[in-house]
CSV table of N, CA, C and O in Angstrom, one decimal:
chain,number,residue,atom,x,y,z
A,264,MET,N,0.9,-1.2,-0.1
A,264,MET,CA,0.0,0.0,-0.1
A,264,MET,C,0.8,1.3,0.0
A,264,MET,O,1.9,1.4,0.8
A,265,THR,N,0.7,2.1,-1.0
A,265,THR,CA,1.3,3.5,-0.9
A,265,THR,C,0.6,4.4,-0.1
A,265,THR,O,-0.4,4.7,-0.2
A,266,ILE,N,1.3,5.0,0.9
A,266,ILE,CA,0.8,5.8,1.7
A,266,ILE,C,1.5,7.1,1.8
A,266,ILE,O,2.5,7.3,2.0
A,267,ASP,N,0.7,8.2,1.5
A,267,ASP,CA,1.2,9.6,1.3
A,267,ASP,C,0.5,10.3,2.5
A,267,ASP,O,-0.5,9.9,3.1
A,268,GLU,N,1.1,11.5,2.7
A,268,GLU,CA,0.5,12.4,3.7
A,268,GLU,C,-0.9,12.6,3.6
A,268,GLU,O,-1.7,12.7,4.7
A,269,ASN,N,-1.5,12.8,2.5
A,269,ASN,CA,-2.9,13.0,2.4
A,269,ASN,C,-3.9,11.8,2.8
A,269,ASN,O,-4.7,12.1,3.3
A,270,LEU,N,-3.3,10.5,2.4
A,270,LEU,CA,-4.0,9.5,2.9
A,270,LEU,C,-4.0,9.3,4.4
A,270,LEU,O,-5.1,9.0,4.9
A,271,VAL,N,-2.8,9.4,4.9
A,271,VAL,CA,-2.8,9.4,6.3
A,271,VAL,C,-3.8,10.6,7.0
A,271,VAL,O,-4.5,10.1,8.0
A,272,GLN,N,-3.9,11.6,6.5
A,272,GLN,CA,-4.7,12.6,7.1
A,272,GLN,C,-6.3,12.3,6.9
A,272,GLN,O,-6.8,12.3,8.0
A,273,ALA,N,-6.6,11.6,5.9
A,273,ALA,CA,-8.0,11.2,5.5
A,273,ALA,C,-8.3,10.0,6.2
A,273,ALA,O,-9.4,10.1,6.9
A,274,VAL,N,-7.3,9.3,6.7
A,274,VAL,CA,-7.7,8.2,7.6
A,274,VAL,C,-7.7,8.7,9.0
A,274,VAL,O,-8.6,8.2,9.8
A,275,TRP,N,-6.7,9.6,9.3
A,275,TRP,CA,-6.9,10.0,10.7
A,275,TRP,C,-8.2,10.9,11.1
A,275,TRP,O,-8.8,10.4,12.1
A,276,GLU,N,-8.9,11.3,10.1
A,276,GLU,CA,-10.0,11.9,10.3
A,276,GLU,C,-11.2,11.2,10.3
A,276,GLU,O,-12.5,11.4,10.9
A,277,LYS,N,-11.1,9.9,10.1
A,277,LYS,CA,-12.0,8.8,10.3
A,277,LYS,C,-12.1,8.3,11.8
A,277,LYS,O,-13.1,7.6,12.3
A,278,GLY,N,-10.9,8.6,12.6
A,278,GLY,CA,-11.0,8.3,14.0
A,278,GLY,C,-12.1,9.2,14.6
A,278,GLY,O,-12.6,10.2,14.1
A,279,ARG,N,-12.7,8.6,15.8
A,279,ARG,CA,-13.6,9.4,16.6
A,279,ARG,C,-13.1,10.6,17.2
A,279,ARG,O,-12.1,10.5,18.1
A,280,GLY,N,-13.6,11.7,17.0
A,280,GLY,CA,-13.2,13.0,17.7
A,280,GLY,C,-14.1,13.1,18.9
A,280,GLY,O,-15.2,12.5,19.1
A,281,MET,N,-13.4,13.8,20.1
A,281,MET,CA,-14.1,13.9,21.3
A,281,MET,C,-14.0,15.2,21.6
A,281,MET,O,-13.0,16.0,21.5
A,282,LEU,N,-15.2,15.7,22.2
A,282,LEU,CA,-15.4,17.1,22.4
A,282,LEU,C,-14.4,17.7,23.5
A,282,LEU,O,-13.9,18.8,23.4
A,283,GLU,N,-13.9,17.0,24.4
A,283,GLU,CA,-12.9,17.5,25.3
A,283,GLU,C,-11.3,17.4,24.8
A,283,GLU,O,-10.5,18.0,25.6
A,284,GLN,N,-11.1,17.1,23.7
A,284,GLN,CA,-9.8,17.2,23.2
A,284,GLN,C,-9.9,17.7,21.8
A,284,GLN,O,-10.7,17.6,20.8
A,285,ASP,N,-8.6,18.4,21.4
A,285,ASP,CA,-8.6,19.0,20.1
A,285,ASP,C,-8.5,17.8,19.0
A,285,ASP,O,-7.6,17.1,19.0
A,286,THR,N,-9.4,17.8,18.0
A,286,THR,CA,-9.5,16.7,17.0
A,286,THR,C,-8.3,16.6,16.1
A,286,THR,O,-8.2,15.7,15.4
A,287,SER,N,-7.7,17.8,16.1
A,287,SER,CA,-6.5,17.8,15.0
A,287,SER,C,-5.3,17.1,15.6
A,287,SER,O,-4.4,16.7,15.0
A,288,GLU,N,-5.3,16.8,17.0
A,288,GLU,CA,-4.3,16.2,17.8
A,288,GLU,C,-4.6,14.9,18.3
A,288,GLU,O,-4.0,14.0,18.4
A,289,TRP,N,-5.9,14.8,18.8
A,289,TRP,CA,-6.3,13.5,19.4
A,289,TRP,C,-7.7,13.1,18.8
A,289,TRP,O,-8.5,13.7,18.5
A,290,ARG,N,-7.8,11.7,18.8
A,290,ARG,CA,-8.9,10.9,18.3
A,290,ARG,C,-8.7,9.6,19.1
A,290,ARG,O,-7.9,9.2,19.6
A,291,LYS,N,-10.0,8.7,18.8
A,291,LYS,CA,-10.0,7.4,19.5
A,291,LYS,C,-10.1,6.5,18.2
A,291,LYS,O,-10.9,6.8,17.2
A,292,ASP,N,-9.7,5.3,18.4
A,292,ASP,CA,-9.7,4.2,17.4
A,292,ASP,C,-11.2,3.7,17.5
A,292,ASP,O,-11.9,4.0,18.6
A,293,GLN,N,-11.4,2.5,17.0
A,293,GLN,CA,-12.6,1.8,17.1
A,293,GLN,C,-12.6,1.1,18.5
A,293,GLN,O,-13.8,0.6,18.9
A,294,CYS,N,-11.6,0.8,19.1
A,294,CYS,CA,-11.5,0.2,20.3
A,294,CYS,C,-11.7,1.2,21.5
A,294,CYS,O,-11.7,0.8,22.6
A,295,GLY,N,-11.7,2.4,21.0
A,295,GLY,CA,-11.8,3.5,22.2
A,295,GLY,C,-10.4,4.0,22.5
A,295,GLY,O,-10.3,4.7,23.6
A,296,ALA,N,-9.2,3.5,22.1
A,296,ALA,CA,-7.9,4.0,22.6
A,296,ALA,C,-7.6,5.1,22.0
A,296,ALA,O,-8.0,5.6,20.8
A,297,TRP,N,-7.0,6.0,22.9
A,297,TRP,CA,-6.6,7.4,22.2
A,297,TRP,C,-5.5,7.2,21.4
A,297,TRP,O,-4.4,6.4,21.6
A,298,ILE,N,-5.5,8.0,20.3
A,298,ILE,CA,-4.2,8.1,19.3
A,298,ILE,C,-3.9,9.5,19.1
A,298,ILE,O,-4.8,10.4,19.3
A,299,ASN,N,-2.6,9.7,18.8
A,299,ASN,CA,-2.2,11.2,18.6
A,299,ASN,C,-1.7,11.4,17.1
A,299,ASN,O,-1.0,10.5,16.6
A,300,ARG,N,-2.1,12.2,16.5
A,300,ARG,CA,-1.9,12.6,15.2
A,300,ARG,C,-0.3,12.5,14.7
A,300,ARG,O,-0.1,11.9,13.8
A,301,GLN,N,0.4,13.0,15.7
A,301,GLN,CA,2.0,13.0,15.4
A,301,GLN,C,2.4,11.7,15.6
A,301,GLN,O,3.8,11.5,15.2
A,302,GLN,N,1.8,10.8,16.2
A,302,GLN,CA,2.4,9.5,16.6
A,302,GLN,C,2.1,8.4,15.6
A,302,GLN,O,2.3,7.3,15.8
A,303,TYR,N,1.8,8.8,14.2
A,303,TYR,CA,1.5,7.8,13.1
A,303,TYR,C,2.7,7.0,13.1
A,303,TYR,O,3.8,7.4,13.1
A,304,ASN,N,2.5,5.4,13.1
A,304,ASN,CA,3.7,4.5,12.9
A,304,ASN,C,4.7,4.4,14.1
A,304,ASN,O,5.6,3.9,13.9
A,305,ASN,N,4.4,5.0,15.2
A,305,ASN,CA,5.2,5.0,16.3
A,305,ASN,C,4.7,4.0,17.4
A,305,ASN,O,4.0,4.3,18.2
A,306,VAL,N,5.5,2.9,17.2
A,306,VAL,CA,5.1,1.7,18.1
A,306,VAL,C,5.5,1.9,19.6
A,306,VAL,O,5.3,1.0,20.4
A,307,LYS,N,6.4,2.8,19.7
A,307,LYS,CA,7.0,3.1,21.1
A,307,LYS,C,6.3,4.0,21.9
A,307,LYS,O,6.5,4.3,23.0
A,308,SER,N,5.1,4.6,21.2
A,308,SER,CA,4.4,5.7,22.0
A,308,SER,C,3.0,5.1,22.5
A,308,SER,O,2.4,4.1,21.7
A,309,GLU,N,2.8,5.6,23.5
A,309,GLU,CA,1.3,5.1,24.1
A,309,GLU,C,0.3,5.4,23.2
A,309,GLU,O,-0.8,4.8,23.2
A,310,TYR,N,0.4,6.5,22.4
A,310,TYR,CA,-0.6,6.9,21.3
A,310,TYR,C,-0.4,6.7,19.9
A,310,TYR,O,-0.9,7.3,19.3
A,311,GLY,N,0.7,5.9,19.8
A,311,GLY,CA,1.1,5.5,18.2
A,311,GLY,C,-0.2,4.9,17.7
A,311,GLY,O,-1.1,4.1,18.2
A,312,TRP,N,-0.1,5.0,16.4
A,312,TRP,CA,-1.4,4.4,15.4
A,312,TRP,C,-0.9,4.0,14.2
A,312,TRP,O,0.2,4.3,13.7
A,313,LYS,N,-1.7,3.2,13.5
A,313,LYS,CA,-1.5,2.6,12.2
A,313,LYS,C,-2.7,2.6,11.4
A,313,LYS,O,-3.8,2.8,11.9
A,314,ILE,N,-2.5,2.4,10.1
A,314,ILE,CA,-3.7,2.3,9.2
A,314,ILE,C,-4.0,0.9,8.9
A,314,ILE,O,-3.0,0.2,8.5
A,315,VAL,N,-5.1,0.5,9.2
A,315,VAL,CA,-5.5,-1.0,8.8
A,315,VAL,C,-6.7,-1.0,8.0
A,315,VAL,O,-7.7,-0.4,7.9
A,316,ASN,N,-6.4,-2.1,6.9
A,316,ASN,CA,-7.6,-2.3,5.9
A,316,ASN,C,-8.6,-3.3,6.6
A,316,ASN,O,-8.2,-4.2,6.9
A,317,VAL,N,-9.8,-2.9,6.8
A,317,VAL,CA,-10.8,-3.6,7.5
A,317,VAL,C,-11.5,-4.4,6.6
A,317,VAL,O,-12.6,-5.1,7.0
A,318,LYS,N,-11.3,-4.4,5.3
A,318,LYS,CA,-12.0,-5.3,4.2
A,318,LYS,C,-10.7,-6.1,3.4
A,318,LYS,O,-10.5,-5.6,2.3
A,319,PRO,N,-10.3,-7.0,4.1
A,319,PRO,CA,-9.2,-7.9,3.4
A,319,PRO,C,-9.6,-8.4,2.1
A,319,PRO,O,-10.8,-8.6,1.8
A,320,GLY,N,-8.8,-8.3,1.1
A,320,GLY,CA,-9.1,-8.6,-0.2
A,320,GLY,C,-9.5,-7.6,-1.1
A,320,GLY,O,-9.6,-7.5,-2.2
A,321,SER,N,-9.9,-6.4,-0.3
A,321,SER,CA,-10.4,-5.2,-1.1
A,321,SER,C,-9.2,-4.4,-1.2
A,321,SER,O,-8.1,-4.4,-0.7
A,322,PRO,N,-9.4,-3.3,-2.1
A,322,PRO,CA,-8.2,-2.5,-2.4
A,322,PRO,C,-8.0,-1.5,-1.1
A,322,PRO,O,-8.8,-1.4,-0.3
A,323,ASP,N,-6.6,-1.0,-1.1
A,323,ASP,CA,-6.4,-0.2,0.0
A,323,ASP,C,-6.8,1.3,-0.3
A,323,ASP,O,-5.9,2.1,-0.3
A,324,SER,N,-8.1,1.4,-0.4
A,324,SER,CA,-8.6,2.7,-0.9
A,324,SER,C,-9.3,3.2,0.5
A,324,SER,O,-9.6,2.4,1.5
A,325,LEU,N,-9.4,4.5,0.7
A,325,LEU,CA,-9.8,5.3,1.8
A,325,LEU,C,-11.1,4.6,2.6
A,325,LEU,O,-11.2,4.4,3.7
A,326,GLU,N,-12.2,4.1,1.7
A,326,GLU,CA,-13.3,3.6,2.4
A,326,GLU,C,-13.1,2.0,3.1
A,326,GLU,O,-13.9,1.9,4.0
A,327,ASN,N,-11.9,1.6,2.9
A,327,ASN,CA,-11.5,0.1,3.5
A,327,ASN,C,-10.7,0.5,4.7
A,327,ASN,O,-10.3,-0.6,5.3
A,328,LEU,N,-10.0,1.7,4.9
A,328,LEU,CA,-9.2,1.9,5.8
A,328,LEU,C,-9.7,2.7,7.0
A,328,LEU,O,-10.5,3.4,6.9
A,329,GLN,N,-9.0,2.3,8.1
A,329,GLN,CA,-9.4,2.8,9.4
A,329,GLN,C,-8.1,2.9,10.4
A,329,GLN,O,-7.1,2.2,10.2
A,330,PRO,N,-8.1,4.1,11.2
A,330,PRO,CA,-6.9,4.3,12.2
A,330,PRO,C,-7.1,3.3,13.3
A,330,PRO,O,-8.2,3.2,13.8
A,331,PHE,N,-6.1,2.8,13.9
A,331,PHE,CA,-6.0,1.8,14.9
A,331,PHE,C,-4.9,2.3,15.9
A,331,PHE,O,-3.8,2.4,15.2
A,332,HIS,N,-4.9,2.1,17.1
A,332,HIS,CA,-3.9,2.1,18.0
A,332,HIS,C,-2.9,1.2,17.5
A,332,HIS,O,-3.4,0.0,16.9
A,333,TRP,N,-1.6,1.2,17.6
A,333,TRP,CA,-0.7,0.4,16.9
A,333,TRP,C,-0.7,-1.0,17.6
A,333,TRP,O,-0.4,-2.0,17.0
A,334,ASN,N,-1.4,-1.2,18.6
A,334,ASN,CA,-1.4,-2.5,19.4
A,334,ASN,C,-2.8,-3.2,19.4
A,334,ASN,O,-3.2,-4.1,19.8
A,335,ASN,N,-3.5,-2.4,18.7
A,335,ASN,CA,-5.1,-2.9,18.4
A,335,ASN,C,-5.2,-3.3,16.9
A,335,ASN,O,-4.3,-3.0,16.1
A,336,ASP,N,-6.1,-4.2,16.5
A,336,ASP,CA,-6.2,-4.6,15.1
A,336,ASP,C,-7.7,-4.8,14.7
A,336,ASP,O,-8.4,-4.6,15.6
A,337,PHE,N,-7.8,-5.5,13.6
A,337,PHE,CA,-9.3,-5.8,13.3
A,337,PHE,C,-9.3,-7.3,12.9
A,337,PHE,O,-8.6,-7.9,12.3
A,338,ASP,N,-10.4,-8.0,13.7
A,338,ASP,CA,-10.6,-9.4,13.5
A,338,ASP,C,-11.4,-9.4,12.3
A,338,ASP,O,-12.6,-9.4,12.3
A,339,ILE,N,-10.6,-10.0,11.4
A,339,ILE,CA,-11.4,-10.2,10.0
A,339,ILE,C,-12.5,-11.3,10.1
A,339,ILE,O,-13.5,-11.1,9.5
A,340,ALA,N,-12.2,-12.5,10.7
A,340,ALA,CA,-12.9,-13.5,10.9
A,340,ALA,C,-14.4,-13.2,11.6
A,340,ALA,O,-15.3,-13.8,11.0
A,341,ASN,N,-14.2,-12.5,12.3
A,341,ASN,CA,-15.5,-11.9,13.3
A,341,ASN,C,-16.0,-10.6,12.7
A,341,ASN,O,-17.1,-10.2,13.4
A,342,ASP,N,-15.4,-10.0,12.0
A,342,ASP,CA,-15.6,-8.5,11.3
A,342,ASP,C,-15.9,-7.5,12.5
A,342,ASP,O,-16.9,-6.9,12.8
A,343,LYS,N,-14.9,-7.6,13.5
A,343,LYS,CA,-14.9,-6.5,14.5
A,343,LYS,C,-13.4,-6.3,15.0
A,343,LYS,O,-12.5,-7.0,14.7
A,344,PRO,N,-13.4,-5.2,15.6
A,344,PRO,CA,-12.0,-4.8,16.3
A,344,PRO,C,-11.7,-5.8,17.2
A,344,PRO,O,-12.4,-6.2,18.0
A,345,HIS,N,-10.2,-5.8,17.3
A,345,HIS,CA,-9.5,-6.8,18.3
A,345,HIS,C,-8.8,-5.7,19.2
A,345,HIS,O,-7.9,-5.2,18.8
A,346,CYS,N,-9.3,-5.6,20.4
A,346,CYS,CA,-8.8,-4.5,21.2
A,346,CYS,C,-7.9,-5.0,22.3
A,346,CYS,O,-8.4,-5.7,23.2
A,347,ARG,N,-6.8,-4.5,22.4
A,347,ARG,CA,-5.8,-4.9,23.4
A,347,ARG,C,-5.5,-3.6,24.1
A,347,ARG,O,-5.2,-3.7,25.3
A,348,VAL,N,-5.9,-2.4,23.6
A,348,VAL,CA,-6.0,-1.1,24.3
A,348,VAL,C,-6.9,-0.3,24.3
A,348,VAL,O,-7.6,-0.4,23.1
A,349,THR,N,-7.4,0.3,25.4
A,349,THR,CA,-8.6,1.2,25.5
A,349,THR,C,-8.3,2.3,26.3
A,349,THR,O,-7.1,2.4,26.7
A,350,ALA,N,-9.1,3.3,26.3
A,350,ALA,CA,-9.0,4.5,27.1
A,350,ALA,C,-9.0,4.2,28.3
A,350,ALA,O,-9.9,3.4,28.8
A,351,ASP,N,-8.3,4.7,29.2
A,351,ASP,CA,-8.6,4.7,30.8
A,351,ASP,C,-9.2,5.8,31.3
A,351,ASP,O,-8.8,6.9,31.3
A,352,ARG,N,-10.4,5.4,31.9
A,352,ARG,CA,-11.2,6.4,32.6
A,352,ARG,C,-11.3,6.0,34.1
A,352,ARG,O,-12.2,6.4,34.7
A,353,THR,N,-10.3,5.3,34.6
A,353,THR,CA,-10.4,4.9,36.0
A,353,THR,C,-10.4,6.4,36.8
A,353,THR,O,-9.4,7.2,36.6
A,354,GLY,N,-11.3,6.3,37.7
A,354,GLY,CA,-11.4,7.5,38.8
A,354,GLY,C,-12.1,8.6,38.2
A,354,GLY,O,-12.3,9.7,38.9
A,355,LEU,N,-12.7,8.5,36.9
A,355,LEU,CA,-13.4,9.6,36.4
A,355,LEU,C,-15.0,9.2,36.4
A,355,LEU,O,-15.4,8.2,36.2
A,356,LEU,N,-15.8,10.1,36.8
A,356,LEU,CA,-17.4,10.0,36.6
A,356,LEU,C,-17.5,9.8,35.1
A,356,LEU,O,-16.8,10.3,34.3
A,357,PRO,N,-18.8,9.2,34.8
A,357,PRO,CA,-19.1,9.0,33.4
A,357,PRO,C,-19.2,10.4,32.8
A,357,PRO,O,-19.0,10.5,31.3
A,358,THR,N,-19.6,11.6,33.3
A,358,THR,CA,-19.9,12.7,32.6
A,358,THR,C,-18.6,13.7,32.8
A,358,THR,O,-18.6,14.7,32.2
A,359,GLN,N,-17.5,13.1,33.3
A,359,GLN,CA,-16.4,14.1,33.7
A,359,GLN,C,-15.5,14.1,32.6
A,359,GLN,O,-15.1,13.0,31.8
A,360,ASP,N,-14.9,15.2,32.2
A,360,ASP,CA,-14.0,15.4,30.9
A,360,ASP,C,-12.7,15.1,31.5
A,360,ASP,O,-12.3,15.0,32.7
A,361,ILE,N,-11.9,14.7,30.6
A,361,ILE,CA,-10.5,14.3,30.9
A,361,ILE,C,-9.5,15.4,30.7
A,361,ILE,O,-9.8,16.5,29.9
A,362,ASP,N,-8.4,15.5,31.4
A,362,ASP,CA,-7.6,16.6,31.4
A,362,ASP,C,-6.5,16.0,30.2
A,362,ASP,O,-6.1,16.9,29.3
A,363,MET,N,-6.0,14.7,30.3
A,363,MET,CA,-5.1,14.5,29.4
A,363,MET,C,-5.4,13.1,29.1
A,363,MET,O,-5.7,12.2,30.1
A,364,PRO,N,-5.4,12.6,27.9
A,364,PRO,CA,-5.7,11.2,27.3
A,364,PRO,C,-4.6,10.2,28.1
A,364,PRO,O,-3.6,10.6,28.2
A,365,HIS,N,-5.2,9.0,28.3
A,365,HIS,CA,-4.5,8.0,28.9
A,365,HIS,C,-5.0,6.6,28.4
A,365,HIS,O,-6.2,6.6,28.4
A,366,ASN,N,-4.2,5.6,28.2
A,366,ASN,CA,-4.7,4.3,27.7
A,366,ASN,C,-4.3,3.2,28.7
A,366,ASN,O,-3.4,3.5,29.6
A,367,THR,N,-5.0,2.2,28.5
A,367,THR,CA,-4.8,1.0,29.5
A,367,THR,C,-4.9,-0.4,28.7
A,367,THR,O,-5.5,-0.3,27.7
A,368,SER,N,-4.0,-1.3,29.0
A,368,SER,CA,-4.2,-2.6,28.3
A,368,SER,C,-5.5,-3.1,28.7
A,368,SER,O,-5.9,-3.1,29.8
A,369,ALA,N,-6.3,-3.8,27.8
A,369,ALA,CA,-7.5,-4.2,28.0
A,369,ALA,C,-7.3,-5.8,28.5
A,369,ALA,O,-6.5,-6.4,28.4
């Protein structure tokens, strides 16, 4: 798959934006894990992310691509995300906003 900056940005914009964080910098993947725009392809970052084709056998076109935390993936056989990392809301009330994104192992 040829990945240029335009494709990276377009896939990034498919991530879930959250009201409490700047969507140009922070989003969530399908598992709810925080990802950071500047951490694309950084597997050493808590917020690193990658591009995953969720329709195997289909072309690597934008409609088939999704952003995922680098440690999460898509379970092709069950047609659902495979989540190893999710957002950590420990100690937060359901309606409480977060100050800084944080992830935890699922």
